[in-house]
Coordinates of C-alpha atoms in Angstrom, one line a residue:
M1 CA 19.8 -15.6 11.1
D2 CA 17.5 -16.3 7.9
T3 CA 18.4 -15.5 4.2
T4 CA 16.9 -15.8 1.2
E5 CA 18.2 -19.2 0.0
S6 CA 18.0 -20.6 3.7
V7 CA 14.1 -19.2 3.5
V8 CA 13.8 -21.3 0.1
A9 CA 15.9 -24.4 1.4
E10 CA 12.9 -24.4 4.3
I11 CA 10.1 -24.1 2.4
N12 CA 11.4 -26.9 0.2
V13 CA 11.5 -29.2 2.9
A14 CA 7.9 -27.6 4.5
L15 CA 6.1 -28.2 0.9
S16 CA 8.6 -31.3 -0.6
T17 CA 9.1 -28.7 -3.4
D18 CA 12.3 -27.9 -5.9
Y19 CA 11.6 -24.7 -6.0
H20 CA 15.5 -22.4 -6.5
L21 CA 16.4 -18.8 -7.0
V22 CA 15.9 -17.3 -9.5
R23 CA 16.2 -13.4 -9.0
Q24 CA 14.8 -10.3 -7.1
L25 CA 12.4 -8.5 -8.9
P26 CA 12.5 -5.3 -9.1
G27 CA 11.1 -2.4 -6.6
G28 CA 10.1 -3.0 -3.1
L29 CA 11.3 0.1 -1.4
Q30 CA 10.1 -1.6 1.7
S31 CA 10.7 -5.2 1.5
S32 CA 11.7 -7.4 -1.6
A33 CA 10.2 -10.0 -4.1
Y34 CA 12.5 -13.1 -5.0
E35 CA 11.1 -15.1 -8.2
L36 CA 11.2 -18.8 -7.8
T37 CA 10.8 -21.6 -9.7
D38 CA 11.3 -25.2 -10.2
G39 CA 11.9 -26.0 -14.0
G40 CA 8.2 -25.7 -14.9
T41 CA 6.3 -23.1 -12.4
R42 CA 7.2 -19.7 -11.8
V43 CA 6.4 -18.2 -8.4
V44 CA 7.4 -15.1 -5.8
L45 CA 8.8 -15.7 -2.9
K46 CA 8.1 -12.3 0.2
W47 CA 9.9 -12.8 3.1
S48 CA 10.7 -11.1 6.7
D49 CA 13.4 -11.5 9.3
D50 CA 10.6 -9.7 11.6
P51 CA 9.1 -12.7 13.5
G52 CA 6.5 -9.8 14.7
W53 CA 5.5 -9.3 11.1
A54 CA 4.0 -13.1 11.1
P55 CA 0.7 -12.4 12.4
R56 CA 0.3 -9.7 10.0
V57 CA 1.1 -12.0 7.3
R58 CA -1.3 -14.4 8.3
R59 CA -3.9 -11.8 8.9
A60 CA -3.3 -10.8 5.0
A61 CA -3.5 -14.0 3.6
E62 CA -7.2 -14.8 5.0
L63 CA -8.2 -11.4 3.7
V64 CA -6.2 -11.5 0.1
R65 CA -8.7 -15.0 -0.1
R66 CA -11.6 -12.3 0.4
A67 CA -10.5 -10.7 -2.0
R68 CA -9.8 -12.8 -4.9
T69 CA -13.8 -14.0 -4.7
A70 CA -14.5 -10.3 -4.7
G71 CA -12.3 -10.0 -7.8
Y72 CA -9.6 -7.8 -6.8
P73 CA -7.0 -8.6 -8.8
T74 CA -4.3 -9.4 -6.3
P75 CA -2.3 -12.8 -6.8
Q76 CA -3.4 -15.8 -5.0
W77 CA -1.1 -17.0 -2.1
L78 CA 0.3 -20.6 -2.4
A79 CA 1.4 -21.1 0.8
V80 CA 2.1 -19.1 4.0
G81 CA 4.9 -20.1 7.2
T82 CA 7.1 -19.4 9.3
T83 CA 11.1 -20.5 9.0
A84 CA 12.9 -22.1 12.6
A85 CA 14.1 -18.8 13.3
G86 CA 10.6 -16.9 13.1
S87 CA 11.1 -15.6 10.1
P88 CA 7.2 -15.7 8.2
Y89 CA 6.9 -15.9 4.6
Q90 CA 4.8 -16.2 2.0
L91 CA 4.4 -18.1 -1.9
Q92 CA 2.2 -16.2 -4.5
E93 CA 1.3 -16.5 -8.3
F94 CA 3.7 -14.7 -10.2
V95 CA 1.7 -12.4 -12.5
A96 CA 3.2 -11.4 -16.2
G97 CA 3.2 -8.3 -17.1
A98 CA 5.8 -4.6 -15.3
A99 CA 5.3 -2.7 -12.3
L100 CA 3.8 1.1 -13.4
R101 CA 6.7 3.0 -12.5
D102 CA 5.9 5.0 -15.4
A103 CA 2.9 7.0 -14.0
S104 CA 2.7 8.9 -17.1
T105 CA 1.2 6.2 -18.7
I106 CA -1.8 6.2 -16.8
G107 CA -4.5 7.5 -18.8
P108 CA -8.4 8.1 -18.1
S109 CA -9.4 4.7 -19.1
L110 CA -6.4 3.3 -16.7
A111 CA -7.3 5.3 -13.8
G112 CA -11.2 3.8 -14.2
E113 CA -10.1 0.6 -14.2
L114 CA -8.0 1.3 -11.0
I115 CA -11.3 2.8 -9.1
A116 CA -13.3 0.5 -10.4
I117 CA -10.7 -2.0 -8.4
C118 CA -10.9 -0.1 -5.2
E119 CA -14.2 -0.4 -5.7
T120 CA -14.6 -4.0 -5.1
Q121 CA -13.1 -3.3 -1.6
R122 CA -16.3 -2.6 -0.2
E123 CA -17.4 -4.1 2.9
L124 CA -15.3 -6.8 3.0
V125 CA -13.5 -6.6 6.4
P126 CA -16.3 -6.3 9.1
D127 CA -14.5 -7.1 11.8
H128 CA -11.5 -4.3 13.0
D129 CA -8.0 -6.6 13.0
S130 CA -5.4 -4.0 11.8
N131 CA -7.7 -1.4 11.2
W132 CA -6.1 1.9 8.5
S133 CA -9.1 4.6 9.8
V134 CA -8.3 3.8 13.2
W135 CA -4.7 4.2 12.5
A136 CA -5.3 7.2 10.9
G137 CA -7.2 9.1 13.4
G138 CA -4.8 7.8 15.9
V139 CA -1.8 9.3 14.2
V140 CA -3.4 12.4 13.3
F141 CA -5.3 13.2 16.7
D142 CA -3.7 11.0 19.6
G143 CA -0.2 11.1 18.8
W144 CA 0.4 7.1 17.5
D145 CA 3.7 5.8 16.9
G146 CA 4.8 9.7 17.7
V147 CA 5.1 10.6 13.9
W148 CA 3.0 13.6 13.5
E149 CA 5.2 15.1 16.4
R150 CA 8.6 14.5 14.8
V151 CA 7.3 14.8 11.4
R152 CA 6.5 18.4 13.1
G153 CA 10.0 18.7 14.2
Y154 CA 11.7 18.2 10.9
G155 CA 11.3 22.2 9.5
G156 CA 10.9 23.7 6.5
E157 CA 8.1 23.0 3.9
T158 CA 7.5 19.4 6.0
V159 CA 5.8 21.0 8.5
E160 CA 4.5 23.7 6.4
L161 CA 2.7 21.4 5.1
I162 CA 1.7 19.0 8.1
E163 CA 0.2 22.3 9.6
R164 CA -1.6 22.5 6.9
Y165 CA -3.5 19.2 7.2
A166 CA -3.9 19.5 10.9
V167 CA -5.9 22.5 9.9
L168 CA -7.9 20.6 7.4
C169 CA -8.7 17.8 9.7
K170 CA -9.5 19.5 13.1
P171 CA -13.1 19.8 11.9
Y172 CA -13.0 15.7 12.1
R173 CA -12.0 15.4 15.5
G174 CA -14.4 12.4 17.1
H175 CA -15.8 12.2 13.6
V176 CA -16.3 8.4 12.8
L177 CA -14.7 7.3 9.7
P178 CA -16.0 4.0 7.6
D179 CA -14.2 1.4 8.9
D180 CA -15.3 -1.6 6.9
D181 CA -13.9 -2.1 3.1
L182 CA -10.3 -3.8 2.8
V183 CA -7.7 -1.4 2.4
H184 CA -4.2 -2.3 0.5
G185 CA -2.3 0.6 2.9
D186 CA 0.5 1.0 0.2
L187 CA -1.7 1.2 -3.1
N188 CA 0.9 3.2 -5.4
V189 CA 1.5 3.3 -9.0
G190 CA 4.4 1.2 -8.2
N191 CA 2.3 -1.7 -6.9
V192 CA 0.2 -1.4 -9.7
I193 CA 0.9 -4.6 -12.5
V194 CA 0.2 -3.9 -15.9
D195 CA 0.2 -6.4 -18.5
N196 CA -0.8 -4.7 -22.3
G197 CA -2.2 -2.0 -21.0
R198 CA -5.3 -3.6 -18.1
V199 CA -4.5 -3.9 -14.8
A200 CA -2.9 -7.6 -14.2
G201 CA -2.1 -7.9 -10.2
I202 CA -2.3 -5.3 -7.4
V203 CA 0.6 -6.8 -5.7
D204 CA 2.6 -5.8 -2.1
I205 CA 0.0 -6.3 0.2
E206 CA 0.6 -7.7 3.1
A207 CA -0.3 -4.7 5.0
A208 CA -3.8 -4.9 4.1
G209 CA -6.1 -4.4 6.8
G210 CA -9.8 -2.7 7.5
G211 CA -10.7 1.0 7.2
S212 CA -12.0 3.6 4.3
R213 CA -11.1 1.8 0.2
A214 CA -10.9 6.3 0.8
Y215 CA -7.4 5.7 1.8
D216 CA -6.3 3.5 -1.1
L217 CA -7.4 5.8 -3.4
V218 CA -6.1 8.6 -2.0
S219 CA -2.8 7.0 -2.3
L220 CA -3.6 6.9 -5.8
A221 CA -4.1 10.1 -6.0
T222 CA -1.0 11.3 -4.1
S223 CA 1.1 8.5 -6.5
A224 CA -0.3 9.8 -9.3
A225 CA 0.7 13.5 -8.4
R226 CA 4.3 12.5 -7.3
D227 CA 5.1 10.0 -10.1
G228 CA 4.2 12.0 -13.1
A229 CA 0.4 11.1 -14.2
P230 CA -0.9 12.9 -16.7
A231 CA -2.9 16.2 -15.7
G232 CA -6.7 15.3 -14.1
V233 CA -5.6 11.6 -13.5
D234 CA -4.6 12.5 -10.1
E235 CA -7.9 14.8 -9.6
L236 CA -10.1 11.3 -10.8
F237 CA -8.6 9.2 -8.3
L238 CA -9.5 12.2 -5.3
Q239 CA -13.3 12.2 -6.8
A240 CA -13.5 8.6 -6.1
A241 CA -12.1 8.5 -2.4
L242 CA -14.6 11.4 -2.0
R243 CA -17.7 9.5 -2.9
A244 CA -15.8 6.2 -1.3
G245 CA -15.0 7.7 2.6
G246 CA -16.7 11.4 2.8
R247 CA -14.0 14.5 3.0
A248 CA -13.4 13.8 6.6
A249 CA -12.6 10.1 5.9
V250 CA -10.1 11.7 3.2
A251 CA -8.6 14.3 5.0
V252 CA -7.5 12.2 7.8
C253 CA -6.2 9.2 5.7
A254 CA -4.5 11.9 3.7
A255 CA -3.1 13.5 6.7
A256 CA -1.7 10.1 8.2
A257 CA -0.4 8.9 4.7
Y258 CA 1.9 12.0 4.2
A259 CA 3.4 11.9 8.1
S260 CA 4.6 8.6 7.8
L261 CA 5.0 9.1 3.9
A262 CA 7.5 11.9 5.0
E263 CA 9.3 10.2 7.6
F264 CA 9.9 7.3 5.4
V265 CA 11.9 9.5 3.0
R266 CA 13.5 11.5 5.6
E267 CA 16.7 9.5 5.1
R268 CA 16.5 8.8 1.7
S269 CA 17.5 11.3 -1.4
K270 CA 16.8 14.9 -2.2
Y271 CA 14.9 13.4 -4.6
S272 CA 12.2 11.1 -2.8
Q273 CA 11.6 13.9 -0.7
D274 CA 10.6 16.6 -2.8
R275 CA 8.3 14.1 -4.8
A276 CA 6.7 13.1 -1.3
L277 CA 6.5 17.3 -1.1
H278 CA 5.0 17.7 -4.2
G279 CA 2.5 14.7 -3.8
A280 CA 1.4 16.5 -0.4
R281 CA 1.1 19.5 -1.9
R282 CA -0.6 19.0 -4.6
L283 CA -3.5 16.8 -2.7
L284 CA -4.4 19.8 -0.5
E285 CA -4.4 21.9 -4.0
L286 CA -7.2 19.8 -4.7
L287 CA -8.9 19.6 -0.9
D288 CA -9.2 23.2 -1.2
A289 CA -6.4 23.1 1.7

């Protein structure tokens, strides 16, 4: 089985480099990132011990190239590969700054910058591989992954919220959602790197695919609500999502994202569960649902 040290060793052989591990970077609830250096250059390594993730990483590498060409501020990917054991990895440039974990620092100016960044995602993915709009509709209406029914079995306010989302989405069954934008897929405030009050980078983009950029704007709205952004910031993101994709896309993307998040936090702390509930509740409130 691969370890971070063994992955670094294989990278050095494959690329004729001399990187060594400096530290695990903070954050990363779903996957970890590591700072490497060769004594002069700092880079970031991300890798997975799931060989099945390799095609998604290769796909993301092409989407990163397209996004950067359009002005989307995600770090450049320097190398993509797999280890002998099949573990996919990528090296990317190191971006100075700090993750925006305290949403209380998001004012209208920074929110506007993030909204403008999401607008660069327009019509970047005309094909339909790994499409977030298709996934969202499948989860809400067709039982994909079984997550919707599992969440319905959790009880308490989680069930109340998922049923409210079901009512919200019911008029949009069969509705064709926008599907040709780039979608990050996990654009919470913790994946925004800020330096001197400006966005320096958007990270953790390996799950990128096609869909509606409204998905990412909805994610920002929910994250702003649950992570303590000043009053009104979540509404700025939601209004931008409605402009970008329309009410059907916003409703279905929000519902699918909540179901996925509710399952993700199920085995985590009560604090994480309460934050997820608050974000979902606030989004329904903003949608008058």
